[in-house]
Amino acid sequence: MIAQLTKSERQLALIILLAFTICGLAMAIAGRQDPLGVHGAIVMLAGIAGIFGVIYVYYEPEPDEGRLALYYDDPTKVAIILAMIWAVIGMFIGDWVAWQLVFPNLTFDAGWSSFGRIRPAHTSAVIFGFGGNGLIGTSLYVLQRTSRARLPDQISPWFVLLGYNLFCLLAATGYFMGVTQSKEYAEPEWYADLLLEIVWIVYFVIYMRTLARRKEPHIYVANWYYMAFILVVAILHTVNNLAMPVSFGHAKSYSAFSGVQDAMTQWWYGHNAVAFFLTSGFLGMMYYYLPVRAGRPIYSYRMSIISFWGITFMYMWVGSHHLHYTALPQWVQTLGMTFSLMLLIPSWGSAGNALLTLNGAWHKVRDDATLRFMMVAAVFYGLTTFEGSFMAIRSVNSLSHYTDWTVGHVHAGALGWVAMITFGSIYASVPWLWKRERMYSPALVEWHFWLAVAGLFTYVFAMWNSGIIQGLMWRTYNSSGTLSYSFIETVIAMKPYYVARAVGGFFFFAGAVIGLYNIVMTIRTAGQPADERAADRPVAQPTGVPALQPGE
Amino acid sequence: MGLFGLHYKLERKTMSLAIGIIIAASIGGLIEIVPLFTIHQTVEDSPDMRVYTPLEIAGRNIYIREGCYACHSQMIRTLRDEVERYGPYSLAVESKYDHPMLWGSKRTGPDIARLGGKYSDEWHVKHLTNPRDVVPESVMPPYAYLTRAKARIDDLGLHLAALRKVGVPYTDEMIANASNDAYGQTTPDTPFAEGVTKRYGEATNVRAFDGQPGEPTEMDALVAYLQILGKLTDAAHKAKTAAAGE
């Protein structure tokens, strides 16, 4: 793979890797009394490993010009494998953390393994590790196909992919050491945030440069969503992570904002991480893979436009619904609730557009587990966005907030929508990328699908029950006008649901393990030159892929 | 159709599309967040509000490190059952010096915005060492190692200085004496302890929180922090009394 780089690209890679090594060394020295030092060592080792990797092939012959007539898919291949590895790690930790609520001594009397430290390791590994790698991998794939242009160079995609995974690694290892900003879904500290900032700018530049080289007059819908994902995540990340480090030798920093302003900024970020990372990005995925796999054009071009701009504009208002009845001024709460309700229109626009696209291809949904993953994803996208708007209503939120209902809602979205569309897209991509006729075992794809569905329903139903029961118990009064239940009584009532949730999580995790195995075996089986994908090349050629047409 | 025709042109121009996305996505945040910094009533005035002592900051950082906020909120909502269960609802001013805020989003355990003074130090130490010793059905993880770990207090001056840069009114004297004050807060009846009350007020808790005087442990720091929750200002209790008097 590295041998695919040209001489000058190999040199550039060495310079970048050397810069990483030096930064890592500086961090290791400055932070020798602090967890920062460990992270410095990790960065340095990553840099050195990369240097060895490049030097190993440095004098290999350069790739021939023929490569320019093909799409550059090596980063996508690696991203997909990394996504699946992070999925297995993240879901394993997730199930472990779920069992800790049943057996609280599963920490083994250590600091690194306690609930509060491994919970962000779970969320970051699945959202950023699994989701992020899935997005980067598929976006580069989709970008090239819908533009019919090859990526502009062979270094920047690797910088984005590997730099991003270094960020994920710093995040995950940091939590075990107790390095966290405590801002949900923005836990990594200042130096990891700076790394992500640079990576993200390069990611955007790749997008702009490739689009500038496109052979199609129109930018396809999927790319609007991927662009919104990249741009808006950059804005959110920059503002919410403004902080003052204790020193250059400390991992610890203090948020630039405090109290109520910090809370609002955090949930403006937090909910829009859901919107632009977990929704826009994955809608980009859906708008490409679902129509291609179904062999049907997108149902409505106009619905795509309305949904896209509705989501991009309205989502940014809704973060304050996380702060109903708090010390946040009421006018902000009311705005958040109002926009949350309006948001249902573009959300259902997208979900409906996806499901109507399947009209005429339902027999494929029945027979093809890959397409079925995508169909379930669209259904759960619709269900979760409805539930989200409902929970944003102040009076509903007074019951649901602080309970497992929120956790159930998040997982309906994360397992039902994000993971399902990603698995579907990955199962579609793997045979295309590695030029295989099909997955190693379609039966295992079915197994994965049904385990995922069983896990999803078990999990979500358990959390609906526990959340609503606990919320009601907290507010139950007896006939003498005092509260009926002590807090611990409401914890005891949760136990059966915590067990059910952990079992459901295990099903979902087991499905991901099967998926990883199936993908690895697909790659290891001998490839066949797939004639029907011979048209899969840059530069305009008439192809029969209906999804790529601008619509009307 | 006009608008769709316009879009038909827009989606052919990369830069225009990017700028359109940035504008559409910026409006909500600008309208909801910027006024929170400019409208004065957003945060109540409370002249008696005090800053955290260096030891309490160290304890707060342990609270953050261990991810306690994942299960405990520090935000009592304006709902009858919450006020009756936890105490007066939280005011914005109470987290004015909280960089970052720790309002939380989940109550796997109870809200602890008004935990300070509710239980003895001894209870906290027992509970943190093994929660099931005092609450048999608790699902909280044990934190026995906090008693064994010495708190890092030599760099607390840097922490206070960083906090001052983001707006917390620490004085030069507080910053210069940060490490000594952290030591002093766990060693009553020494000159170090006098410095703490002089700089942070007579009401500051000065005692061996984990029961062992001398070098503060992480348990000392965390308990010192837990015992100050809801005690930095009387504003919430005053607001309640004023409302009852009307």
PDB file of N, CA and C in Angstrom, chain A residues 33 101 104-105 111 116-117 178 180 182 184 214 218-219 224 250 252 254-255 257-259 261-262 264 301 305 309 313 316-317 325 327 335 397-398 401-402 404 474 477 485 487 492 552, chain B residues 1 7-8 11-12 14 24-25 28 31-32 36-37 57 61 64-66 69 75 77-78 80-81 84-85 92 95-96 98-101 105-107 109-110 132 137 139 145 152 155 159 163:
ATOM      1  N   GLN A  33       5.789  14.287  34.070  1.00  0.00           N
ATOM      2  CA  GLN A  33       5.156  14.014  35.364  1.00  0.00           C
ATOM      3  C   GLN A  33       3.652  13.881  35.238  1.00  0.00           C
ATOM      4  N   LEU A 101     -23.267  -2.154  35.825  1.00  0.00           N
ATOM      5  CA  LEU A 101     -24.431  -1.665  36.568  1.00  0.00           C
ATOM      6  C   LEU A 101     -25.181  -2.818  37.227  1.00  0.00           C
ATOM      7  N   PRO A 104     -21.490  -4.237  40.239  1.00  0.00           N
ATOM      8  CA  PRO A 104     -20.637  -3.044  40.330  1.00  0.00           C
ATOM      9  C   PRO A 104     -19.170  -3.340  40.648  1.00  0.00           C
ATOM     10  N   ASN A 105     -18.859  -4.538  41.114  1.00  0.00           N
ATOM     11  CA  ASN A 105     -17.461  -4.816  41.422  1.00  0.00           C
ATOM     12  C   ASN A 105     -16.675  -5.330  40.225  1.00  0.00           C
ATOM     13  N   GLY A 111      -8.553   1.857  39.133  1.00  0.00           N
ATOM     14  CA  GLY A 111      -9.112   3.126  38.704  1.00  0.00           C
ATOM     15  C   GLY A 111      -9.503   3.110  37.238  1.00  0.00           C
ATOM     16  N   GLY A 116     -17.035   5.350  35.301  1.00  0.00           N
ATOM     17  CA  GLY A 116     -16.870   6.714  34.799  1.00  0.00           C
ATOM     18  C   GLY A 116     -15.747   6.862  33.797  1.00  0.00           C
ATOM     19  N   ARG A 117     -14.752   5.966  33.848  1.00  0.00           N
ATOM     20  CA  ARG A 117     -13.659   6.073  32.885  1.00  0.00           C
ATOM     21  C   ARG A 117     -13.933   5.270  31.630  1.00  0.00           C
ATOM     22  N   GLY A 178      -7.693   8.746  33.000  1.00  0.00           N
ATOM     23  CA  GLY A 178      -8.438   9.829  33.644  1.00  0.00           C
ATOM     24  C   GLY A 178      -8.283  11.170  32.966  1.00  0.00           C
ATOM     25  N   THR A 180      -9.703  13.749  30.718  1.00  0.00           N
ATOM     26  CA  THR A 180     -10.993  14.082  30.121  1.00  0.00           C
ATOM     27  C   THR A 180     -11.350  15.523  30.432  1.00  0.00           C
ATOM     28  N   SER A 182     -14.506  16.247  30.466  1.00  0.00           N
ATOM     29  CA  SER A 182     -15.821  15.986  31.056  1.00  0.00           C
ATOM     30  C   SER A 182     -16.974  16.498  30.204  1.00  0.00           C
ATOM     31  N   GLU A 184     -19.451  15.920  27.434  1.00  0.00           N
ATOM     32  CA  GLU A 184     -19.870  14.680  26.786  1.00  0.00           C
ATOM     33  C   GLU A 184     -19.658  14.741  25.273  1.00  0.00           C
ATOM     34  N   ARG A 214     -14.182  17.468 -10.495  1.00  0.00           N
ATOM     35  CA  ARG A 214     -15.237  16.521 -10.864  1.00  0.00           C
ATOM     36  C   ARG A 214     -15.624  16.645 -12.337  1.00  0.00           C
ATOM     37  N   HIS A 218     -23.111  18.476 -11.571  1.00  0.00           N
ATOM     38  CA  HIS A 218     -23.787  18.677 -10.284  1.00  0.00           C
ATOM     39  C   HIS A 218     -23.041  17.967  -9.163  1.00  0.00           C
ATOM     40  N   ILE A 219     -23.137  18.548  -7.979  1.00  0.00           N
ATOM     41  CA  ILE A 219     -22.609  17.885  -6.792  1.00  0.00           C
ATOM     42  C   ILE A 219     -23.733  17.010  -6.253  1.00  0.00           C
ATOM     43  N   TRP A 224     -23.430  16.802  -0.415  1.00  0.00           N
ATOM     44  CA  TRP A 224     -23.898  17.941   0.376  1.00  0.00           C
ATOM     45  C   TRP A 224     -23.828  17.560   1.852  1.00  0.00           C
ATOM     46  N   HIS A 250       0.979  19.861  30.964  1.00  0.00           N
ATOM     47  CA  HIS A 250      -0.194  19.252  31.583  1.00  0.00           C
ATOM     48  C   HIS A 250      -1.214  18.854  30.529  1.00  0.00           C
ATOM     49  N   LYS A 252      -4.255  18.498  31.449  1.00  0.00           N
ATOM     50  CA  LYS A 252      -5.466  19.156  31.960  1.00  0.00           C
ATOM     51  C   LYS A 252      -5.627  20.575  31.406  1.00  0.00           C
ATOM     52  N   TYR A 254      -8.715  24.024  31.377  1.00  0.00           N
ATOM     53  CA  TYR A 254      -9.970  24.540  31.935  1.00  0.00           C
ATOM     54  C   TYR A 254     -10.786  25.193  30.829  1.00  0.00           C
ATOM     55  N   SER A 255     -12.043  24.815  30.727  1.00  0.00           N
ATOM     56  CA  SER A 255     -12.919  25.340  29.685  1.00  0.00           C
ATOM     57  C   SER A 255     -12.961  26.869  29.721  1.00  0.00           C
ATOM     58  N   PHE A 257     -15.417  28.605  29.014  1.00  0.00           N
ATOM     59  CA  PHE A 257     -16.739  29.027  29.485  1.00  0.00           C
ATOM     60  C   PHE A 257     -17.030  28.381  30.832  1.00  0.00           C
ATOM     61  N   SER A 258     -17.978  28.977  31.544  1.00  0.00           N
ATOM     62  CA  SER A 258     -18.349  28.393  32.836  1.00  0.00           C
ATOM     63  C   SER A 258     -19.864  28.341  32.940  1.00  0.00           C
ATOM     64  N   GLY A 259     -20.327  27.542  33.888  1.00  0.00           N
ATOM     65  CA  GLY A 259     -21.729  27.538  34.290  1.00  0.00           C
ATOM     66  C   GLY A 259     -22.711  27.456  33.144  1.00  0.00           C
ATOM     67  N   GLN A 261     -23.338  29.365  30.528  1.00  0.00           N
ATOM     68  CA  GLN A 261     -22.853  29.536  29.148  1.00  0.00           C
ATOM     69  C   GLN A 261     -22.153  28.264  28.682  1.00  0.00           C
ATOM     70  N   ASP A 262     -21.415  27.655  29.601  1.00  0.00           N
ATOM     71  CA  ASP A 262     -20.723  26.418  29.251  1.00  0.00           C
ATOM     72  C   ASP A 262     -21.732  25.310  28.955  1.00  0.00           C
ATOM     73  N   MET A 264     -24.789  25.620  27.837  1.00  0.00           N
ATOM     74  CA  MET A 264     -25.454  25.845  26.547  1.00  0.00           C
ATOM     75  C   MET A 264     -24.508  25.542  25.390  1.00  0.00           C
ATOM     76  N   TYR A 301     -35.935  14.249  -5.666  1.00  0.00           N
ATOM     77  CA  TYR A 301     -34.837  15.225  -5.617  1.00  0.00           C
ATOM     78  C   TYR A 301     -35.241  16.432  -4.774  1.00  0.00           C
ATOM     79  N   ILE A 305     -33.636  18.215  -1.217  1.00  0.00           N
ATOM     80  CA  ILE A 305     -33.226  19.606  -1.006  1.00  0.00           C
ATOM     81  C   ILE A 305     -33.864  20.164   0.264  1.00  0.00           C
ATOM     82  N   TRP A 309     -31.571  21.254   3.679  1.00  0.00           N
ATOM     83  CA  TRP A 309     -31.446  22.603   4.249  1.00  0.00           C
ATOM     84  C   TRP A 309     -32.210  22.722   5.563  1.00  0.00           C
ATOM     85  N   PHE A 313     -30.156  23.907   8.822  1.00  0.00           N
ATOM     86  CA  PHE A 313     -30.528  25.157   9.502  1.00  0.00           C
ATOM     87  C   PHE A 313     -31.091  24.896  10.899  1.00  0.00           C
ATOM     88  N   MET A 316     -29.229  23.306  14.546  1.00  0.00           N
ATOM     89  CA  MET A 316     -28.337  24.102  15.385  1.00  0.00           C
ATOM     90  C   MET A 316     -29.084  24.854  16.483  1.00  0.00           C
ATOM     91  N   TRP A 317     -30.406  24.858  16.436  1.00  0.00           N
ATOM     92  CA  TRP A 317     -31.195  25.572  17.446  1.00  0.00           C
ATOM     93  C   TRP A 317     -31.616  24.672  18.605  1.00  0.00           C
ATOM     94  N   TYR A 325     -36.026  23.211  32.224  1.00  0.00           N
ATOM     95  CA  TYR A 325     -36.248  23.395  33.678  1.00  0.00           C
ATOM     96  C   TYR A 325     -34.940  23.591  34.456  1.00  0.00           C
ATOM     97  N   ALA A 327     -31.209  26.068  35.033  1.00  0.00           N
ATOM     98  CA  ALA A 327     -30.925  27.485  35.228  1.00  0.00           C
ATOM     99  C   ALA A 327     -30.691  28.217  33.904  1.00  0.00           C
ATOM    100  N   LEU A 335     -37.052  28.170  22.557  1.00  0.00           N
ATOM    101  CA  LEU A 335     -36.569  28.113  21.175  1.00  0.00           C
ATOM    102  C   LEU A 335     -36.113  26.697  20.823  1.00  0.00           C
ATOM    103  N   ASN A 397     -40.082  15.989  28.624  1.00  0.00           N
ATOM    104  CA  ASN A 397     -38.692  15.995  29.062  1.00  0.00           C
ATOM    105  C   ASN A 397     -38.564  15.985  30.584  1.00  0.00           C
ATOM    106  N   SER A 398     -39.539  16.594  31.267  1.00  0.00           N
ATOM    107  CA  SER A 398     -39.471  16.615  32.732  1.00  0.00           C
ATOM    108  C   SER A 398     -39.493  15.187  33.271  1.00  0.00           C
ATOM    109  N   HIS A 401     -35.908  13.198  31.184  1.00  0.00           N
ATOM    110  CA  HIS A 401     -34.545  13.670  31.381  1.00  0.00           C
ATOM    111  C   HIS A 401     -33.939  13.029  32.626  1.00  0.00           C
ATOM    112  N   TYR A 402     -32.638  12.788  32.574  1.00  0.00           N
ATOM    113  CA  TYR A 402     -31.866  12.160  33.658  1.00  0.00           C
ATOM    114  C   TYR A 402     -32.159  10.663  33.794  1.00  0.00           C
ATOM    115  N   ASP A 404     -32.963   6.553  32.006  1.00  0.00           N
ATOM    116  CA  ASP A 404     -32.500   5.651  30.949  1.00  0.00           C
ATOM    117  C   ASP A 404     -33.264   5.827  29.643  1.00  0.00           C
ATOM    118  N   TRP A 474     -39.663   8.624  40.694  1.00  0.00           N
ATOM    119  CA  TRP A 474     -39.079   9.823  41.297  1.00  0.00           C
ATOM    120  C   TRP A 474     -40.150  10.845  41.672  1.00  0.00           C
ATOM    121  N   TYR A 477     -46.059  10.629  44.587  1.00  0.00           N
ATOM    122  CA  TYR A 477     -46.356  11.078  45.960  1.00  0.00           C
ATOM    123  C   TYR A 477     -47.335  10.101  46.592  1.00  0.00           C
ATOM    124  N   TYR A 485     -40.980   7.168  47.088  1.00  0.00           N
ATOM    125  CA  TYR A 485     -39.817   6.292  46.991  1.00  0.00           C
ATOM    126  C   TYR A 485     -38.534   7.037  47.321  1.00  0.00           C
ATOM    127  N   PHE A 487     -34.445   7.322  46.753  1.00  0.00           N
ATOM    128  CA  PHE A 487     -33.720   7.160  45.487  1.00  0.00           C
ATOM    129  C   PHE A 487     -33.277   5.719  45.292  1.00  0.00           C
ATOM    130  N   ILE A 492     -33.035   0.008  42.755  1.00  0.00           N
ATOM    131  CA  ILE A 492     -33.317  -1.437  42.867  1.00  0.00           C
ATOM    132  C   ILE A 492     -34.286  -1.867  41.762  1.00  0.00           C
ATOM    133  N   GLU A 552     -33.525  16.050 -11.973  1.00  0.00           N
ATOM    134  CA  GLU A 552     -34.424  16.554 -12.998  1.00  0.00           C
ATOM    135  C   GLU A 552     -33.836  17.815 -13.609  1.00  0.00           C
TER     136      GLU A 552
ATOM    137  N   MET B   1     -39.946  25.824 -10.852  1.00  0.00           N
ATOM    138  CA  MET B   1     -40.074  26.452  -9.522  1.00  0.00           C
ATOM    139  C   MET B   1     -38.843  27.275  -9.201  1.00  0.00           C
ATOM    140  N   HIS B   7     -31.591  26.356  -6.555  1.00  0.00           N
ATOM    141  CA  HIS B   7     -30.769  25.294  -5.992  1.00  0.00           C
ATOM    142  C   HIS B   7     -30.063  24.512  -7.079  1.00  0.00           C
ATOM    143  N   TYR B   8     -30.739  24.361  -8.209  1.00  0.00           N
ATOM    144  CA  TYR B   8     -30.160  23.641  -9.331  1.00  0.00           C
ATOM    145  C   TYR B   8     -28.845  24.296  -9.739  1.00  0.00           C
ATOM    146  N   GLU B  11     -26.072  23.947  -6.505  1.00  0.00           N
ATOM    147  CA  GLU B  11     -25.404  22.659  -6.312  1.00  0.00           C
ATOM    148  C   GLU B  11     -24.373  22.360  -7.384  1.00  0.00           C
ATOM    149  N   ARG B  12     -24.137  23.312  -8.256  1.00  0.00           N
ATOM    150  CA  ARG B  12     -23.045  23.156  -9.226  1.00  0.00           C
ATOM    151  C   ARG B  12     -21.817  23.938  -8.796  1.00  0.00           C
ATOM    152  N   THR B  14     -19.161  24.565  -5.815  1.00  0.00           N
ATOM    153  CA  THR B  14     -18.656  24.023  -4.559  1.00  0.00           C
ATOM    154  C   THR B  14     -18.579  25.077  -3.467  1.00  0.00           C
ATOM    155  N   ALA B  24     -26.198  28.850   7.022  1.00  0.00           N
ATOM    156  CA  ALA B  24     -27.413  28.217   7.550  1.00  0.00           C
ATOM    157  C   ALA B  24     -27.162  27.634   8.934  1.00  0.00           C
ATOM    158  N   ALA B  25     -25.962  27.073   9.130  1.00  0.00           N
ATOM    159  CA  ALA B  25     -25.694  26.393  10.392  1.00  0.00           C
ATOM    160  C   ALA B  25     -25.268  27.343  11.499  1.00  0.00           C
ATOM    161  N   GLY B  28     -28.474  29.651  14.302  1.00  0.00           N
ATOM    162  CA  GLY B  28     -29.045  29.167  15.557  1.00  0.00           C
ATOM    163  C   GLY B  28     -28.141  29.407  16.750  1.00  0.00           C
ATOM    164  N   ILE B  31     -27.800  33.153  17.722  1.00  0.00           N
ATOM    165  CA  ILE B  31     -28.959  33.744  18.391  1.00  0.00           C
ATOM    166  C   ILE B  31     -29.147  33.182  19.797  1.00  0.00           C
ATOM    167  N   GLU B  32     -28.801  31.917  19.998  1.00  0.00           N
ATOM    168  CA  GLU B  32     -29.065  31.331  21.319  1.00  0.00           C
ATOM    169  C   GLU B  32     -27.908  31.493  22.303  1.00  0.00           C
ATOM    170  N   LEU B  36     -26.392  35.007  25.879  1.00  0.00           N
ATOM    171  CA  LEU B  36     -26.167  34.527  27.247  1.00  0.00           C
ATOM    172  C   LEU B  36     -24.961  35.220  27.881  1.00  0.00           C
ATOM    173  N   PHE B  37     -24.068  35.710  27.029  1.00  0.00           N
ATOM    174  CA  PHE B  37     -22.904  36.418  27.549  1.00  0.00           C
ATOM    175  C   PHE B  37     -23.194  37.898  27.752  1.00  0.00           C
ATOM    176  N   ILE B  57     -10.427  22.403  44.300  1.00  0.00           N
ATOM    177  CA  ILE B  57     -10.158  22.287  42.854  1.00  0.00           C
ATOM    178  C   ILE B  57      -9.531  20.929  42.553  1.00  0.00           C
ATOM    179  N   ASN B  61     -11.180  18.097  40.217  1.00  0.00           N
ATOM    180  CA  ASN B  61     -10.502  17.460  39.087  1.00  0.00           C
ATOM    181  C   ASN B  61     -10.512  15.938  39.206  1.00  0.00           C
ATOM    182  N   ILE B  64     -13.877  14.890  38.043  1.00  0.00           N
ATOM    183  CA  ILE B  64     -13.916  14.886  36.576  1.00  0.00           C
ATOM    184  C   ILE B  64     -13.157  13.681  36.028  1.00  0.00           C
ATOM    185  N   ARG B  65     -11.970  13.434  36.586  1.00  0.00           N
ATOM    186  CA  ARG B  65     -11.123  12.333  36.122  1.00  0.00           C
ATOM    187  C   ARG B  65     -11.868  10.997  36.194  1.00  0.00           C
ATOM    188  N   GLU B  66     -12.587  10.792  37.300  1.00  0.00           N
ATOM    189  CA  GLU B  66     -13.280   9.518  37.494  1.00  0.00           C
ATOM    190  C   GLU B  66     -14.615   9.457  36.746  1.00  0.00           C
ATOM    191  N   TYR B  69     -19.571  12.622  36.885  1.00  0.00           N
ATOM    192  CA  TYR B  69     -20.662  13.360  36.234  1.00  0.00           C
ATOM    193  C   TYR B  69     -21.491  12.470  35.309  1.00  0.00           C
ATOM    194  N   MET B  75     -27.656  19.635  39.051  1.00  0.00           N
ATOM    195  CA  MET B  75     -28.600  20.620  38.517  1.00  0.00           C
ATOM    196  C   MET B  75     -29.996  20.193  38.941  1.00  0.00           C
ATOM    197  N   ARG B  77     -33.764  20.735  38.983  1.00  0.00           N
ATOM    198  CA  ARG B  77     -34.678  21.450  38.104  1.00  0.00           C
ATOM    199  C   ARG B  77     -35.798  22.100  38.917  1.00  0.00           C
ATOM    200  N   THR B  78     -36.513  22.997  38.268  1.00  0.00           N
ATOM    201  CA  THR B  78     -37.582  23.741  38.952  1.00  0.00           C
ATOM    202  C   THR B  78     -38.859  22.913  38.953  1.00  0.00           C
ATOM    203  N   ARG B  80     -41.401  20.345  41.459  1.00  0.00           N
ATOM    204  CA  ARG B  80     -41.715  20.173  42.872  1.00  0.00           C
ATOM    205  C   ARG B  80     -40.999  18.959  43.470  1.00  0.00           C
ATOM    206  N   ASP B  81     -41.071  17.815  42.774  1.00  0.00           N
ATOM    207  CA  ASP B  81     -40.486  16.614  43.370  1.00  0.00           C
ATOM    208  C   ASP B  81     -38.975  16.735  43.509  1.00  0.00           C
ATOM    209  N   GLU B  84     -38.234  18.949  46.542  1.00  0.00           N
ATOM    210  CA  GLU B  84     -38.489  18.242  47.794  1.00  0.00           C
ATOM    211  C   GLU B  84     -37.469  17.138  48.050  1.00  0.00           C
ATOM    212  N   ARG B  85     -36.974  16.546  46.977  1.00  0.00           N
ATOM    213  CA  ARG B  85     -36.005  15.459  47.169  1.00  0.00           C
ATOM    214  C   ARG B  85     -34.603  15.995  47.436  1.00  0.00           C
ATOM    215  N   ALA B  92     -28.174  29.783  38.257  1.00  0.00           N
ATOM    216  CA  ALA B  92     -27.035  29.886  37.340  1.00  0.00           C
ATOM    217  C   ALA B  92     -25.780  30.344  38.080  1.00  0.00           C
ATOM    218  N   SER B  95     -22.980  27.926  39.563  1.00  0.00           N
ATOM    219  CA  SER B  95     -21.901  27.298  38.788  1.00  0.00           C
ATOM    220  C   SER B  95     -21.100  28.334  38.006  1.00  0.00           C
ATOM    221  N   LYS B  96     -21.165  29.579  38.487  1.00  0.00           N
ATOM    222  CA  LYS B  96     -20.495  30.675  37.793  1.00  0.00           C
ATOM    223  C   LYS B  96     -18.984  30.446  37.662  1.00  0.00           C
ATOM    224  N   ASP B  98     -17.584  27.442  37.649  1.00  0.00           N
ATOM    225  CA  ASP B  98     -17.355  26.059  37.230  1.00  0.00           C
ATOM    226  C   ASP B  98     -16.882  25.998  35.781  1.00  0.00           C
ATOM    227  N   HIS B  99     -15.581  25.810  35.616  1.00  0.00           N
ATOM    228  CA  HIS B  99     -14.974  25.637  34.280  1.00  0.00           C
ATOM    229  C   HIS B  99     -14.460  24.210  34.180  1.00  0.00           C
ATOM    230  N   PRO B 100     -15.081  23.292  33.571  1.00  0.00           N
ATOM    231  CA  PRO B 100     -16.393  23.380  32.940  1.00  0.00           C
ATOM    232  C   PRO B 100     -17.510  23.158  33.961  1.00  0.00           C
ATOM    233  N   MET B 101     -18.766  23.370  33.505  1.00  0.00           N
ATOM    234  CA  MET B 101     -19.902  23.051  34.381  1.00  0.00           C
ATOM    235  C   MET B 101     -20.018  21.533  34.501  1.00  0.00           C
ATOM    236  N   SER B 105     -26.129  14.828  32.821  1.00  0.00           N
ATOM    237  CA  SER B 105     -27.291  14.563  31.979  1.00  0.00           C
ATOM    238  C   SER B 105     -27.978  13.267  32.375  1.00  0.00           C
ATOM    239  N   LYS B 106     -27.508  12.605  33.425  1.00  0.00           N
ATOM    240  CA  LYS B 106     -28.039  11.287  33.766  1.00  0.00           C
ATOM    241  C   LYS B 106     -27.965  11.116  35.278  1.00  0.00           C
ATOM    242  N   ARG B 107     -29.030  10.523  35.833  1.00  0.00           N
ATOM    243  CA  ARG B 107     -29.025  10.240  37.271  1.00  0.00           C
ATOM    244  C   ARG B 107     -29.100   8.741  37.509  1.00  0.00           C
ATOM    245  N   GLY B 109     -27.165   7.646  39.746  1.00  0.00           N
ATOM    246  CA  GLY B 109     -27.210   7.948  41.180  1.00  0.00           C
ATOM    247  C   GLY B 109     -27.931   9.267  41.354  1.00  0.00           C
ATOM    248  N   PRO B 110     -28.169   9.687  42.600  1.00  0.00           N
ATOM    249  CA  PRO B 110     -28.944  10.909  42.819  1.00  0.00           C
ATOM    250  C   PRO B 110     -28.199  12.192  42.428  1.00  0.00           C
ATOM    251  N   ARG B 132     -21.224  -0.216  48.965  1.00  0.00           N
ATOM    252  CA  ARG B 132     -22.165  -1.200  49.493  1.00  0.00           C
ATOM    253  C   ARG B 132     -22.026  -1.430  50.995  1.00  0.00           C
ATOM    254  N   GLU B 137     -27.607  -1.751  48.433  1.00  0.00           N
ATOM    255  CA  GLU B 137     -28.102  -1.978  47.069  1.00  0.00           C
ATOM    256  C   GLU B 137     -27.458  -1.056  46.044  1.00  0.00           C
ATOM    257  N   VAL B 139     -25.165   0.666  43.198  1.00  0.00           N
ATOM    258  CA  VAL B 139     -24.446   0.124  42.041  1.00  0.00           C
ATOM    259  C   VAL B 139     -23.221   0.976  41.706  1.00  0.00           C
ATOM    260  N   TYR B 145      -8.918   3.067  46.141  1.00  0.00           N
ATOM    261  CA  TYR B 145      -7.545   3.518  45.869  1.00  0.00           C
ATOM    262  C   TYR B 145      -7.337   5.007  46.123  1.00  0.00           C
ATOM    263  N   ARG B 152      -1.882  15.224  44.109  1.00  0.00           N
ATOM    264  CA  ARG B 152      -0.820  16.076  43.569  1.00  0.00           C
ATOM    265  C   ARG B 152      -1.182  17.530  43.854  1.00  0.00           C
ATOM    266  N   ASP B 155       1.457  21.517  41.915  1.00  0.00           N
ATOM    267  CA  ASP B 155       1.228  22.359  40.734  1.00  0.00           C
ATOM    268  C   ASP B 155      -0.098  23.132  40.801  1.00  0.00           C
ATOM    269  N   HIS B 159      -2.760  25.654  38.244  1.00  0.00           N
ATOM    270  CA  HIS B 159      -4.190  25.432  37.992  1.00  0.00           C
ATOM    271  C   HIS B 159      -4.985  26.709  38.284  1.00  0.00           C
ATOM    272  N   LEU B 163      -7.159  29.090  35.765  1.00  0.00           N
ATOM    273  CA  LEU B 163      -8.557  29.440  36.030  1.00  0.00           C
ATOM    274  C   LEU B 163      -8.739  30.956  36.043  1.00  0.00           C
TER     275      LEU B 163
END
